[in-house]
PDB file of C-alpha atoms and ligand atoms in Angstrom:
ATOM      1  CA  UNK A   1       7.237  17.242   3.735  1.00 93.00           C
ATOM      2  CA  UNK A   2       5.482  16.724   7.118  1.00 96.00           C
ATOM      3  CA  UNK A   3       2.870  13.304   6.310  1.00 98.00           C
ATOM      4  CA  UNK A   4       2.779  10.480   3.464  1.00 98.00           C
ATOM      5  CA  UNK A   5      -0.969  10.508   2.624  1.00 98.00           C
ATOM      6  CA  UNK A   6      -0.186   9.533  -1.113  1.00 98.00           C
ATOM      7  CA  UNK A   7       2.657   8.372  -3.136  1.00 98.00           C
ATOM      8  CA  UNK A   8       2.507  10.968  -5.227  1.00 97.00           C
ATOM      9  CA  UNK A   9       3.753  13.258  -2.457  1.00 96.00           C
ATOM     10  CA  UNK A  10       7.367  11.522  -3.115  1.00 97.00           C
ATOM     11  CA  UNK A  11       7.543  12.496  -6.398  1.00 96.00           C
ATOM     12  CA  UNK A  12       9.887  10.364  -8.608  1.00 97.00           C
ATOM     13  CA  UNK A  13      13.168  11.251  -7.250  1.00 97.00           C
ATOM     14  CA  UNK A  14      12.298  10.643  -2.968  1.00 97.00           C
ATOM     15  CA  UNK A  15      10.356   7.830  -4.103  1.00 98.00           C
ATOM     16  CA  UNK A  16      12.952   5.765  -5.840  1.00 98.00           C
ATOM     17  CA  UNK A  17      15.471   6.882  -2.814  1.00 98.00           C
ATOM     18  CA  UNK A  18      13.171   5.947   0.189  1.00 98.00           C
ATOM     19  CA  UNK A  19      13.075   2.362  -2.036  1.00 98.00           C
ATOM     20  CA  UNK A  20      16.738   2.022  -1.966  1.00 97.00           C
ATOM     21  CA  UNK A  21      17.516   3.131   1.735  1.00 97.00           C
ATOM     22  CA  UNK A  22      14.394  -0.008   2.316  1.00 98.00           C
ATOM     23  CA  UNK A  23      17.282  -2.207   0.855  1.00 97.00           C
ATOM     24  CA  UNK A  24      19.763  -1.220   2.427  1.00 97.00           C
ATOM     25  CA  UNK A  25      17.792  -1.010   6.032  1.00 97.00           C
ATOM     26  CA  UNK A  26      16.863  -4.840   4.979  1.00 98.00           C
ATOM     27  CA  UNK A  27      20.310  -5.353   4.368  1.00 97.00           C
ATOM     28  CA  UNK A  28      21.308  -4.312   7.830  1.00 96.00           C
ATOM     29  CA  UNK A  29      18.531  -6.145   9.855  1.00 96.00           C
ATOM     30  CA  UNK A  30      19.550  -9.486   8.138  1.00 96.00           C
ATOM     31  CA  UNK A  31      23.165  -8.263   9.495  1.00 96.00           C
ATOM     32  CA  UNK A  32      21.898  -7.753  12.653  1.00 93.00           C
ATOM     33  CA  UNK A  33      23.425  -3.645  12.003  1.00 94.00           C
ATOM     34  CA  UNK A  34      20.093  -1.726  12.490  1.00 94.00           C
ATOM     35  CA  UNK A  35      20.324   1.358  14.085  1.00 95.00           C
ATOM     36  CA  UNK A  36      18.255   2.753  16.425  1.00 97.00           C
ATOM     37  CA  UNK A  37      17.696   5.741  14.864  1.00 97.00           C
ATOM     38  CA  UNK A  38      14.084   5.831  16.590  1.00 98.00           C
ATOM     39  CA  UNK A  39      15.346   5.686  19.981  1.00 98.00           C
ATOM     40  CA  UNK A  40      13.005   7.399  22.408  1.00 97.00           C
ATOM     41  CA  UNK A  41      10.199   7.587  20.226  1.00 98.00           C
ATOM     42  CA  UNK A  42       6.945   6.795  19.617  1.00 98.00           C
ATOM     43  CA  UNK A  43       4.403   6.502  17.100  1.00 98.00           C
ATOM     44  CA  UNK A  44       0.542   5.837  18.205  1.00 98.00           C
ATOM     45  CA  UNK A  45      -1.684   3.829  15.601  1.00 98.00           C
ATOM     46  CA  UNK A  46      -5.231   4.743  14.972  1.00 98.00           C
ATOM     47  CA  UNK A  47      -7.358   1.902  13.937  1.00 98.00           C
ATOM     48  CA  UNK A  48     -11.088   2.375  12.625  1.00 97.00           C
ATOM     49  CA  UNK A  49     -10.927  -1.122  10.459  1.00 96.00           C
ATOM     50  CA  UNK A  50      -9.182  -4.551  11.600  1.00 96.00           C
ATOM     51  CA  UNK A  51      -5.894  -5.008   9.822  1.00 98.00           C
ATOM     52  CA  UNK A  52      -2.876  -7.576  10.204  1.00 98.00           C
ATOM     53  CA  UNK A  53      -0.041  -6.594   8.033  1.00 98.00           C
ATOM     54  CA  UNK A  54      -0.293  -2.915   8.904  1.00 98.00           C
ATOM     55  CA  UNK A  55      -0.490  -2.997  12.488  1.00 98.00           C
ATOM     56  CA  UNK A  56       2.144  -5.294  13.075  1.00 98.00           C
ATOM     57  CA  UNK A  57       4.610  -4.309  10.295  1.00 98.00           C
ATOM     58  CA  UNK A  58       4.789  -0.656  11.967  1.00 98.00           C
ATOM     59  CA  UNK A  59       4.657  -2.308  15.276  1.00 98.00           C
ATOM     60  CA  UNK A  60       7.782  -4.447  14.902  1.00 98.00           C
ATOM     61  CA  UNK A  61       9.481  -1.458  12.727  1.00 98.00           C
ATOM     62  CA  UNK A  62       9.194   0.986  15.760  1.00 98.00           C
ATOM     63  CA  UNK A  63      10.460  -1.650  17.466  1.00 98.00           C
ATOM     64  CA  UNK A  64      13.473  -2.504  15.528  1.00 97.00           C
ATOM     65  CA  UNK A  65      14.163   1.023  15.252  1.00 98.00           C
ATOM     66  CA  UNK A  66      14.385   1.535  18.874  1.00 98.00           C
ATOM     67  CA  UNK A  67      10.771   3.141  19.278  1.00 98.00           C
ATOM     68  CA  UNK A  68       7.730   2.126  20.358  1.00 98.00           C
ATOM     69  CA  UNK A  69       4.310   1.867  18.997  1.00 98.00           C
ATOM     70  CA  UNK A  70       1.389   2.259  20.494  1.00 98.00           C
ATOM     71  CA  UNK A  71      -1.876   0.207  19.175  1.00 98.00           C
ATOM     72  CA  UNK A  72      -5.306   2.253  19.645  1.00 97.00           C
ATOM     73  CA  UNK A  73      -8.137   0.334  18.693  1.00 96.00           C
ATOM     74  CA  UNK A  74     -11.552   1.725  16.376  1.00 91.00           C
ATOM     75  CA  UNK A  75     -13.272   1.278  20.092  1.00 90.00           C
ATOM     76  CA  UNK A  76     -10.986   3.421  22.057  1.00 91.00           C
ATOM     77  CA  UNK A  77     -10.604   5.998  20.307  1.00 91.00           C
ATOM     78  CA  UNK A  78     -13.672   6.739  18.237  1.00 91.00           C
ATOM     79  CA  UNK A  79     -12.359   8.904  15.662  1.00 93.00           C
ATOM     80  CA  UNK A  80     -14.791  11.669  14.141  1.00 92.00           C
ATOM     81  CA  UNK A  81     -17.700   9.668  16.455  1.00 92.00           C
ATOM     82  CA  UNK A  82     -16.386   9.870  20.050  1.00 93.00           C
ATOM     83  CA  UNK A  83     -13.942  12.827  19.568  1.00 95.00           C
ATOM     84  CA  UNK A  84     -13.999  15.214  16.908  1.00 97.00           C
ATOM     85  CA  UNK A  85     -10.936  14.501  14.327  1.00 97.00           C
ATOM     86  CA  UNK A  86      -8.893  17.872  14.837  1.00 98.00           C
ATOM     87  CA  UNK A  87      -9.509  17.317  18.527  1.00 97.00           C
ATOM     88  CA  UNK A  88      -7.526  13.691  18.369  1.00 97.00           C
ATOM     89  CA  UNK A  89      -4.891  15.142  16.372  1.00 98.00           C
ATOM     90  CA  UNK A  90      -3.942  18.104  18.820  1.00 98.00           C
ATOM     91  CA  UNK A  91      -4.113  15.398  21.755  1.00 98.00           C
ATOM     92  CA  UNK A  92      -1.939  12.944  20.247  1.00 98.00           C
ATOM     93  CA  UNK A  93       0.595  15.271  19.126  1.00 98.00           C
ATOM     94  CA  UNK A  94       0.921  16.399  22.669  1.00 98.00           C
ATOM     95  CA  UNK A  95       2.338  12.683  23.114  1.00 98.00           C
ATOM     96  CA  UNK A  96       3.861  11.092  20.440  1.00 98.00           C
ATOM     97  CA  UNK A  97       6.410  11.834  17.621  1.00 98.00           C
ATOM     98  CA  UNK A  98       4.041  10.438  14.554  1.00 98.00           C
ATOM     99  CA  UNK A  99       0.860   8.768  13.954  1.00 98.00           C
ATOM    100  CA  UNK A 100      -0.380   6.418  11.597  1.00 98.00           C
ATOM    101  CA  UNK A 101      -3.981   5.994  10.751  1.00 98.00           C
ATOM    102  CA  UNK A 102      -6.141   3.609   9.442  1.00 98.00           C
ATOM    103  CA  UNK A 103      -9.622   5.645   8.321  1.00 98.00           C
ATOM    104  CA  UNK A 104     -12.702   5.383   6.377  1.00 97.00           C
ATOM    105  CA  UNK A 105     -12.981   8.143   4.586  1.00 97.00           C
ATOM    106  CA  UNK A 106      -9.902   9.753   3.189  1.00 98.00           C
ATOM    107  CA  UNK A 107     -10.444  13.223   4.644  1.00 98.00           C
ATOM    108  CA  UNK A 108     -10.120  12.483   7.993  1.00 98.00           C
ATOM    109  CA  UNK A 109      -6.413  11.439   7.227  1.00 98.00           C
ATOM    110  CA  UNK A 110      -6.148  15.024   5.399  1.00 98.00           C
ATOM    111  CA  UNK A 111      -7.930  16.223   8.351  1.00 98.00           C
ATOM    112  CA  UNK A 112      -5.354  14.502  11.131  1.00 98.00           C
ATOM    113  CA  UNK A 113      -2.228  15.724   8.624  1.00 98.00           C
ATOM    114  CA  UNK A 114      -3.470  19.463   8.716  1.00 98.00           C
ATOM    115  CA  UNK A 115      -4.420  19.744  12.564  1.00 98.00           C
ATOM    116  CA  UNK A 116      -1.304  17.387  13.835  1.00 98.00           C
ATOM    117  CA  UNK A 117       2.129  18.598  14.690  1.00 98.00           C
ATOM    118  CA  UNK A 118       3.845  15.410  13.883  1.00 98.00           C
ATOM    119  CA  UNK A 119       3.773  13.106  11.184  1.00 98.00           C
ATOM    120  CA  UNK A 120       0.943  11.680  10.017  1.00 98.00           C
ATOM    121  CA  UNK A 121       1.299   8.258   7.896  1.00 98.00           C
ATOM    122  CA  UNK A 122      -2.079   6.745   5.881  1.00 98.00           C
ATOM    123  CA  UNK A 123      -2.394   3.399   6.600  1.00 98.00           C
ATOM    124  CA  UNK A 124      -5.340   2.775   4.279  1.00 98.00           C
ATOM    125  CA  UNK A 125      -7.792   4.956   3.810  1.00 98.00           C
ATOM    126  CA  UNK A 126     -11.073   4.750   0.893  1.00 98.00           C
ATOM    127  CA  UNK A 127      -9.080   6.232  -1.349  1.00 98.00           C
ATOM    128  CA  UNK A 128      -4.827   5.204  -0.742  1.00 98.00           C
ATOM    129  CA  UNK A 129      -3.023   2.659   0.583  1.00 98.00           C
ATOM    130  CA  UNK A 130       0.458   4.476   0.068  1.00 98.00           C
ATOM    131  CA  UNK A 131       2.318   2.473   2.384  1.00 98.00           C
ATOM    132  CA  UNK A 132       1.059  -1.019   0.560  1.00 99.00           C
ATOM    133  CA  UNK A 133       1.860   0.541  -2.521  1.00 98.00           C
ATOM    134  CA  UNK A 134       5.827   1.031  -1.622  1.00 98.00           C
ATOM    135  CA  UNK A 135       5.520  -2.303  -0.588  1.00 98.00           C
ATOM    136  CA  UNK A 136       4.820  -3.434  -3.757  1.00 99.00           C
ATOM    137  CA  UNK A 137       6.963  -1.530  -5.898  1.00 99.00           C
ATOM    138  CA  UNK A 138      10.190  -2.647  -3.421  1.00 98.00           C
ATOM    139  CA  UNK A 139       8.679  -6.525  -4.459  1.00 98.00           C
ATOM    140  CA  UNK A 140       8.824  -5.626  -8.257  1.00 98.00           C
ATOM    141  CA  UNK A 141      12.024  -4.139  -7.723  1.00 98.00           C
ATOM    142  CA  UNK A 142      13.407  -6.961  -6.015  1.00 98.00           C
ATOM    143  CA  UNK A 143      12.605  -9.212  -8.816  1.00 98.00           C
ATOM    144  CA  UNK A 144      13.214  -7.683 -12.158  1.00 98.00           C
ATOM    145  CA  UNK A 145      16.331  -5.185 -10.301  1.00 98.00           C
ATOM    146  CA  UNK A 146      14.339  -2.029 -11.700  1.00 98.00           C
ATOM    147  CA  UNK A 147      10.464  -0.560 -11.940  1.00 98.00           C
ATOM    148  CA  UNK A 148      11.199   1.454 -15.576  1.00 98.00           C
ATOM    149  CA  UNK A 149       9.293  -0.203 -18.059  1.00 98.00           C
ATOM    150  CA  UNK A 150       7.650  -2.696 -16.064  1.00 98.00           C
ATOM    151  CA  UNK A 151       4.170  -3.663 -16.971  1.00 98.00           C
ATOM    152  CA  UNK A 152       1.908  -4.154 -14.148  1.00 99.00           C
ATOM    153  CA  UNK A 153      -1.459  -5.647 -14.955  1.00 99.00           C
ATOM    154  CA  UNK A 154      -4.165  -5.113 -12.047  1.00 99.00           C
ATOM    155  CA  UNK A 155      -7.210  -7.109 -11.924  1.00 98.00           C
ATOM    156  CA  UNK A 156     -10.381  -6.137  -9.634  1.00 98.00           C
ATOM    157  CA  UNK A 157     -11.755  -3.277  -8.096  1.00 98.00           C
ATOM    158  CA  UNK A 158     -10.781   0.180  -8.786  1.00 98.00           C
ATOM    159  CA  UNK A 159     -10.478   0.648  -5.471  1.00 98.00           C
ATOM    160  CA  UNK A 160      -7.781   2.198  -2.862  1.00 98.00           C
ATOM    161  CA  UNK A 161      -4.811  -0.377  -3.575  1.00 98.00           C
ATOM    162  CA  UNK A 162      -4.937   0.152  -7.703  1.00 99.00           C
ATOM    163  CA  UNK A 163      -5.053   3.746  -7.323  1.00 98.00           C
ATOM    164  CA  UNK A 164      -1.740   3.822  -4.779  1.00 98.00           C
ATOM    165  CA  UNK A 165      -0.132   1.146  -8.191  1.00 99.00           C
ATOM    166  CA  UNK A 166      -1.450   3.907 -10.436  1.00 98.00           C
ATOM    167  CA  UNK A 167       0.543   6.801  -8.612  1.00 98.00           C
ATOM    168  CA  UNK A 168       3.355   4.403  -7.958  1.00 98.00           C
ATOM    169  CA  UNK A 169       3.824   2.925 -11.222  1.00 98.00           C
ATOM    170  CA  UNK A 170       3.515   6.532 -13.084  1.00 98.00           C
ATOM    171  CA  UNK A 171       5.958   7.801 -10.867  1.00 98.00           C
ATOM    172  CA  UNK A 172       8.506   5.356 -11.577  1.00 98.00           C
ATOM    173  CA  UNK A 173       8.399   4.848 -14.750  1.00 98.00           C
ATOM    174  CA  UNK A 174       6.204   1.355 -15.444  1.00 98.00           C
ATOM    175  CA  UNK A 175       3.114   0.842 -17.190  1.00 98.00           C
ATOM    176  CA  UNK A 176       0.237   0.551 -15.255  1.00 98.00           C
ATOM    177  CA  UNK A 177      -3.678  -1.227 -16.301  1.00 98.00           C
ATOM    178  CA  UNK A 178      -6.323  -1.433 -14.123  1.00 99.00           C
ATOM    179  CA  UNK A 179      -8.138  -3.803 -15.838  1.00 98.00           C
ATOM    180  CA  UNK A 180     -12.171  -3.915 -14.359  1.00 98.00           C
ATOM    181  CA  UNK A 181     -15.492  -4.674 -14.774  1.00 98.00           C
ATOM    182  CA  UNK A 182     -17.836  -2.162 -16.230  1.00 97.00           C
ATOM    183  CA  UNK A 183     -18.647   0.249 -13.279  1.00 97.00           C
ATOM    184  CA  UNK A 184     -15.504  -0.303 -10.927  1.00 98.00           C
ATOM    185  CA  UNK A 185     -13.187   1.288 -12.984  1.00 98.00           C
ATOM    186  CA  UNK A 186     -10.715   4.016 -10.695  1.00 98.00           C
ATOM    187  CA  UNK A 187     -11.010   7.425  -9.855  1.00 98.00           C
ATOM    188  CA  UNK A 188     -11.192   9.961 -13.091  1.00 98.00           C
ATOM    189  CA  UNK A 189      -9.114  12.475 -10.620  1.00 98.00           C
ATOM    190  CA  UNK A 190      -6.818   9.315  -9.688  1.00 98.00           C
ATOM    191  CA  UNK A 191      -6.028   8.342 -12.644  1.00 98.00           C
ATOM    192  CA  UNK A 192      -5.963  11.549 -14.543  1.00 98.00           C
ATOM    193  CA  UNK A 193      -2.883  12.414 -11.905  1.00 98.00           C
ATOM    194  CA  UNK A 194      -0.936   9.374 -12.602  1.00 98.00           C
ATOM    195  CA  UNK A 195      -1.269   9.709 -16.447  1.00 98.00           C
ATOM    196  CA  UNK A 196       0.073  13.507 -15.596  1.00 98.00           C
ATOM    197  CA  UNK A 197       3.180  11.304 -13.246  1.00 98.00           C
ATOM    198  CA  UNK A 198       3.673   9.076 -16.257  1.00 98.00           C
ATOM    199  CA  UNK A 199       4.081  11.543 -18.976  1.00 98.00           C
ATOM    200  CA  UNK A 200       6.815  12.996 -16.979  1.00 98.00           C
ATOM    201  CA  UNK A 201       8.497   9.354 -16.377  1.00 98.00           C
ATOM    202  CA  UNK A 202       7.942   7.797 -19.581  1.00 98.00           C
ATOM    203  CA  UNK A 203       5.448   5.554 -17.784  1.00 98.00           C
ATOM    204  CA  UNK A 204       1.826   4.586 -19.010  1.00 98.00           C
ATOM    205  CA  UNK A 205      -1.744   3.872 -17.116  1.00 98.00           C
ATOM    206  CA  UNK A 206      -4.991   2.977 -18.555  1.00 98.00           C
ATOM    207  CA  UNK A 207      -7.979   2.185 -17.381  1.00 98.00           C
ATOM    208  CA  UNK A 208     -10.020  -0.674 -19.480  1.00 98.00           C
ATOM    209  CA  UNK A 209     -12.919  -3.673 -19.279  1.00 98.00           C
ATOM    210  CA  UNK A 210     -10.479  -5.872 -21.916  1.00 98.00           C
ATOM    211  CA  UNK A 211      -8.765  -8.412 -20.034  1.00 98.00           C
ATOM    212  CA  UNK A 212      -6.364  -8.003 -22.960  1.00 98.00           C
ATOM    213  CA  UNK A 213      -4.066  -5.646 -21.664  1.00 98.00           C
ATOM    214  CA  UNK A 214      -3.332  -9.202 -19.262  1.00 98.00           C
ATOM    215  CA  UNK A 215      -1.328 -10.565 -22.357  1.00 98.00           C
ATOM    216  CA  UNK A 216       2.317  -9.778 -21.817  1.00 97.00           C
ATOM    217  CA  UNK A 217       2.136  -8.631 -18.473  1.00 98.00           C
ATOM    218  CA  UNK A 218       5.050  -8.282 -16.049  1.00 98.00           C
ATOM    219  CA  UNK A 219       3.511  -8.157 -13.144  1.00 99.00           C
ATOM    220  CA  UNK A 220      -0.199  -9.688 -12.374  1.00 99.00           C
ATOM    221  CA  UNK A 221      -1.505  -8.066  -9.053  1.00 99.00           C
ATOM    222  CA  UNK A 222      -5.789  -8.499  -7.445  1.00 98.00           C
ATOM    223  CA  UNK A 223      -7.492  -7.208  -3.808  1.00 98.00           C
ATOM    224  CA  UNK A 224     -10.662  -8.402  -2.908  1.00 98.00           C
ATOM    225  CA  UNK A 225     -13.729  -7.918  -4.645  1.00 98.00           C
ATOM    226  CA  UNK A 226     -15.503  -5.855  -1.347  1.00 97.00           C
ATOM    227  CA  UNK A 227     -13.287  -3.598   0.644  1.00 97.00           C
ATOM    228  CA  UNK A 228     -13.794  -3.211   4.344  1.00 97.00           C
ATOM    229  CA  UNK A 229     -16.938  -1.225   4.559  1.00 95.00           C
ATOM    230  CA  UNK A 230     -18.585  -2.345   1.342  1.00 96.00           C
ATOM    231  CA  UNK A 231     -19.149  -6.150   2.915  1.00 94.00           C
ATOM    232  CA  UNK A 232     -22.709  -5.666   1.716  1.00 95.00           C
ATOM    233  CA  UNK A 233     -21.934  -4.884  -1.631  1.00 96.00           C
ATOM    234  CA  UNK A 234     -19.915  -8.648  -1.509  1.00 95.00           C
ATOM    235  CA  UNK A 235     -23.117 -10.441  -2.916  1.00 94.00           C
ATOM    236  CA  UNK A 236     -23.837  -8.570  -5.610  1.00 93.00           C
ATOM    237  CA  UNK A 237     -19.976  -7.445  -6.985  1.00 97.00           C
ATOM    238  CA  UNK A 238     -18.882 -11.320  -6.940  1.00 96.00           C
ATOM    239  CA  UNK A 239     -20.850 -11.514 -10.537  1.00 95.00           C
ATOM    240  CA  UNK A 240     -19.863  -8.965 -11.638  1.00 97.00           C
ATOM    241  CA  UNK A 241     -15.974  -9.586 -10.803  1.00 98.00           C
ATOM    242  CA  UNK A 242     -15.973 -13.245 -11.915  1.00 98.00           C
ATOM    243  CA  UNK A 243     -14.312 -12.302 -15.331  1.00 98.00           C
ATOM    244  CA  UNK A 244     -11.717 -10.987 -13.342  1.00 98.00           C
ATOM    245  CA  UNK A 245     -10.047 -13.133 -11.456  1.00 98.00           C
ATOM    246  CA  UNK A 246      -6.724 -14.116 -11.158  1.00 98.00           C
ATOM    247  CA  UNK A 247      -6.460 -17.522 -12.460  1.00 98.00           C
ATOM    248  CA  UNK A 248      -4.073 -20.115 -14.135  1.00 98.00           C
ATOM    249  CA  UNK A 249      -5.584 -18.866 -17.793  1.00 98.00           C
ATOM    250  CA  UNK A 250      -4.242 -14.832 -16.826  1.00 98.00           C
ATOM    251  CA  UNK A 251      -0.674 -16.337 -15.572  1.00 98.00           C
ATOM    252  CA  UNK A 252      -0.526 -18.199 -19.439  1.00 98.00           C
ATOM    253  CA  UNK A 253      -1.326 -14.666 -21.150  1.00 98.00           C
ATOM    254  CA  UNK A 254       1.307 -13.089 -19.041  1.00 98.00           C
ATOM    255  CA  UNK A 255       4.700 -12.970 -19.980  1.00 98.00           C
ATOM    256  CA  UNK A 256       6.909 -16.440 -19.179  1.00 98.00           C
ATOM    257  CA  UNK A 257       8.373 -14.490 -15.960  1.00 98.00           C
ATOM    258  CA  UNK A 258       4.956 -13.011 -14.981  1.00 98.00           C
ATOM    259  CA  UNK A 259       4.501 -12.713 -10.617  1.00 98.00           C
ATOM    260  CA  UNK A 260       1.660 -12.719  -8.598  1.00 98.00           C
ATOM    261  CA  UNK A 261       1.039  -9.992  -6.240  1.00 99.00           C
ATOM    262  CA  UNK A 262      -2.126  -9.432  -3.813  1.00 98.00           C
ATOM    263  CA  UNK A 263      -2.229  -6.841  -1.093  1.00 98.00           C
ATOM    264  CA  UNK A 264      -3.522  -9.382   1.072  1.00 98.00           C
ATOM    265  CA  UNK A 265      -5.831 -11.006   3.295  1.00 98.00           C
ATOM    266  CA  UNK A 266      -7.119 -12.877   0.070  1.00 98.00           C
ATOM    267  CA  UNK A 267     -10.075 -14.898  -0.680  1.00 97.00           C
ATOM    268  CA  UNK A 268      -8.797 -18.196  -2.546  1.00 98.00           C
ATOM    269  CA  UNK A 269     -11.083 -18.993  -4.835  1.00 97.00           C
ATOM    270  CA  UNK A 270     -13.272 -15.530  -5.230  1.00 97.00           C
ATOM    271  CA  UNK A 271     -10.546 -12.776  -7.014  1.00 98.00           C
ATOM    272  CA  UNK A 272      -7.800 -15.146  -6.279  1.00 98.00           C
ATOM    273  CA  UNK A 273      -7.207 -18.635  -7.736  1.00 98.00           C
ATOM    274  CA  UNK A 274      -5.787 -21.458  -4.822  1.00 98.00           C
ATOM    275  CA  UNK A 275      -3.394 -22.276  -7.917  1.00 98.00           C
ATOM    276  CA  UNK A 276      -2.304 -18.255  -8.976  1.00 98.00           C
ATOM    277  CA  UNK A 277      -2.198 -17.636  -5.058  1.00 98.00           C
ATOM    278  CA  UNK A 278       0.176 -20.381  -4.116  1.00 98.00           C
ATOM    279  CA  UNK A 279       1.774 -21.066  -7.256  1.00 98.00           C
ATOM    280  CA  UNK A 280       5.755 -20.510  -8.643  1.00 98.00           C
ATOM    281  CA  UNK A 281       4.797 -17.255  -9.361  1.00 98.00           C
ATOM    282  CA  UNK A 282       3.361 -15.752  -6.718  1.00 98.00           C
ATOM    283  CA  UNK A 283       4.956 -13.077  -4.184  1.00 98.00           C
ATOM    284  CA  UNK A 284       2.666 -12.678  -1.825  1.00 98.00           C
ATOM    285  CA  UNK A 285       4.190 -13.440   1.508  1.00 98.00           C
ATOM    286  CA  UNK A 286       7.758 -11.414  -0.001  1.00 98.00           C
ATOM    287  CA  UNK A 287       5.709  -9.007  -0.555  1.00 98.00           C
ATOM    288  CA  UNK A 288       3.922  -8.954   3.091  1.00 98.00           C
ATOM    289  CA  UNK A 289       7.306  -9.154   4.720  1.00 98.00           C
ATOM    290  CA  UNK A 290       8.149  -5.765   2.462  1.00 98.00           C
ATOM    291  CA  UNK A 291       5.380  -3.909   3.597  1.00 98.00           C
ATOM    292  CA  UNK A 292       8.177  -4.310   7.406  1.00 98.00           C
ATOM    293  CA  UNK A 293      11.258  -2.950   5.224  1.00 98.00           C
ATOM    294  CA  UNK A 294       9.262  -0.296   3.228  1.00 98.00           C
ATOM    295  CA  UNK A 295       8.215   1.197   6.520  1.00 98.00           C
ATOM    296  CA  UNK A 296      10.884   0.778   7.907  1.00 98.00           C
ATOM    297  CA  UNK A 297      12.715   3.048   5.942  1.00 98.00           C
ATOM    298  CA  UNK A 298       9.796   5.875   6.164  1.00 98.00           C
ATOM    299  CA  UNK A 299       9.355   5.502   9.598  1.00 98.00           C
ATOM    300  CA  UNK A 300      13.362   6.341   9.515  1.00 98.00           C
ATOM    301  CA  UNK A 301      13.164   9.119   7.288  1.00 98.00           C
ATOM    302  CA  UNK A 302       9.406  10.648   8.676  1.00 97.00           C
ATOM    303  CA  UNK A 303      10.376  10.493  12.104  1.00 98.00           C
ATOM    304  CA  UNK A 304      14.320  10.321  12.955  1.00 96.00           C
ATOM    305  CA  UNK A 305      15.086  12.366   9.859  1.00 94.00           C
ATOM    306  CA  UNK A 306      16.980   9.380   7.772  1.00 93.00           C
ATOM    307  CA  UNK A 307      18.767  11.110   4.904  1.00 92.00           C
ATOM    308  CA  UNK A 308      17.354   9.312   1.405  1.00 90.00           C
ATOM    309  CA  UNK A 309      20.104   7.737  -0.632  1.00 67.00           C
ATOM    310  CA  UNK A 310      20.292   8.373  -4.633  1.00 57.00           C
TER     311      UNK A 310
HETATM  312  N1   CP B   1      -2.654  -5.599   2.995  1.00 92.69           N
HETATM  313  C1   CP B   1      -3.106  -4.916   4.222  1.00 92.69           C
HETATM  314  O1   CP B   1      -2.940  -4.113   4.437  1.00 92.69           O
HETATM  315  O2   CP B   1      -2.965  -5.834   5.293  1.00 92.69           O
HETATM  316  P1   CP B   1      -4.291  -5.249   6.517  1.00 92.69           P
HETATM  317  O3   CP B   1      -5.836  -4.788   6.339  1.00 92.69           O
HETATM  318  O4   CP B   1      -3.946  -6.705   7.355  1.00 92.69           O
HETATM  319  O5   CP B   1      -2.982  -4.586   7.374  1.00 92.69           O
HETATM  320  N1  NVA B   2      -9.047  -2.694  -0.575  1.00 92.69           N
HETATM  321  C1  NVA B   2      -8.477  -3.575   0.681  1.00 92.69           C
HETATM  322  C2  NVA B   2      -7.331  -3.385   0.995  1.00 92.69           C
HETATM  323  C3  NVA B   2      -6.936  -4.494   2.237  1.00 92.69           C
HETATM  324  C4  NVA B   2      -5.701  -4.279   2.713  1.00 92.69           C
HETATM  325  C5  NVA B   2      -9.166  -2.511   1.446  1.00 92.69           C
HETATM  326  O1  NVA B   2      -9.820  -1.512   2.123  1.00 92.69           O
HETATM  327  O2  NVA B   2     -10.164  -3.628   2.301  1.00 92.69           O
END
């Protein structure tokens, strides 16, 4: 496997092994024993949208593994505008050992991967956010010890983050419900793919507008109602999404040991109440930190050739 564009590319065994490697590298880091498996390697980070977590966690991961990351801002590269995506891919392949790209159209990261001779990692597209999904699964595993059989209820937009949770949860034998206002559900193709994966893993997926799917959930998750690029829709979306806010009432309906997750950035008082975001069930900052640990494993494996452990 050369590229990492969506979680289903991994399959269930490699996904589980990657989480195990993330766990091990986190322990190594805490003991000050990280090996420089990426010494001399350079990651180009191409951004067409803003970022805090993705930019910093990839940058730090490369540094900690002995390599280096280059931040390329939207204005510098002009992906698909100043220069064709395929040309950017071929030029960068001559300079660096891997490319991480945050794009609008998923087709752009697919094209980058097709044209690059080095690994390409999807750092968020309009369709998937697989690096976030990896960190999310790691966070659920940290809390509950395992993933299979856990129930995750995602409230809000059937967007890139929801899609990655569907695929990652389905691969891991989890039960994932995307609970959304009418007209804002996940893409039918992604849902069908996740359903097929869930049939093999013993998991389950559903797309519903019924808030009853919250009942008994182990994990409550939400994301912004208007993603990057949808800013103009923010006002019209607000009224549709209001009943789907993750708040204390949702927490009361979930299981007693529920954890609250959000990929961040969050808007307190919109998709999540301040009480839910800052309350004792919240794992949002552990989740954000896990971006670093998950991506260190991803880079060590994909770019550094580190073996995946069973
Ligand atoms: N969750 C996440 O991807 O955050 P950034 O947009 O800040 O990278
Ligand atoms: N769905 C959000 C996720 C941000 C990390 C977006 O695409 O803007």
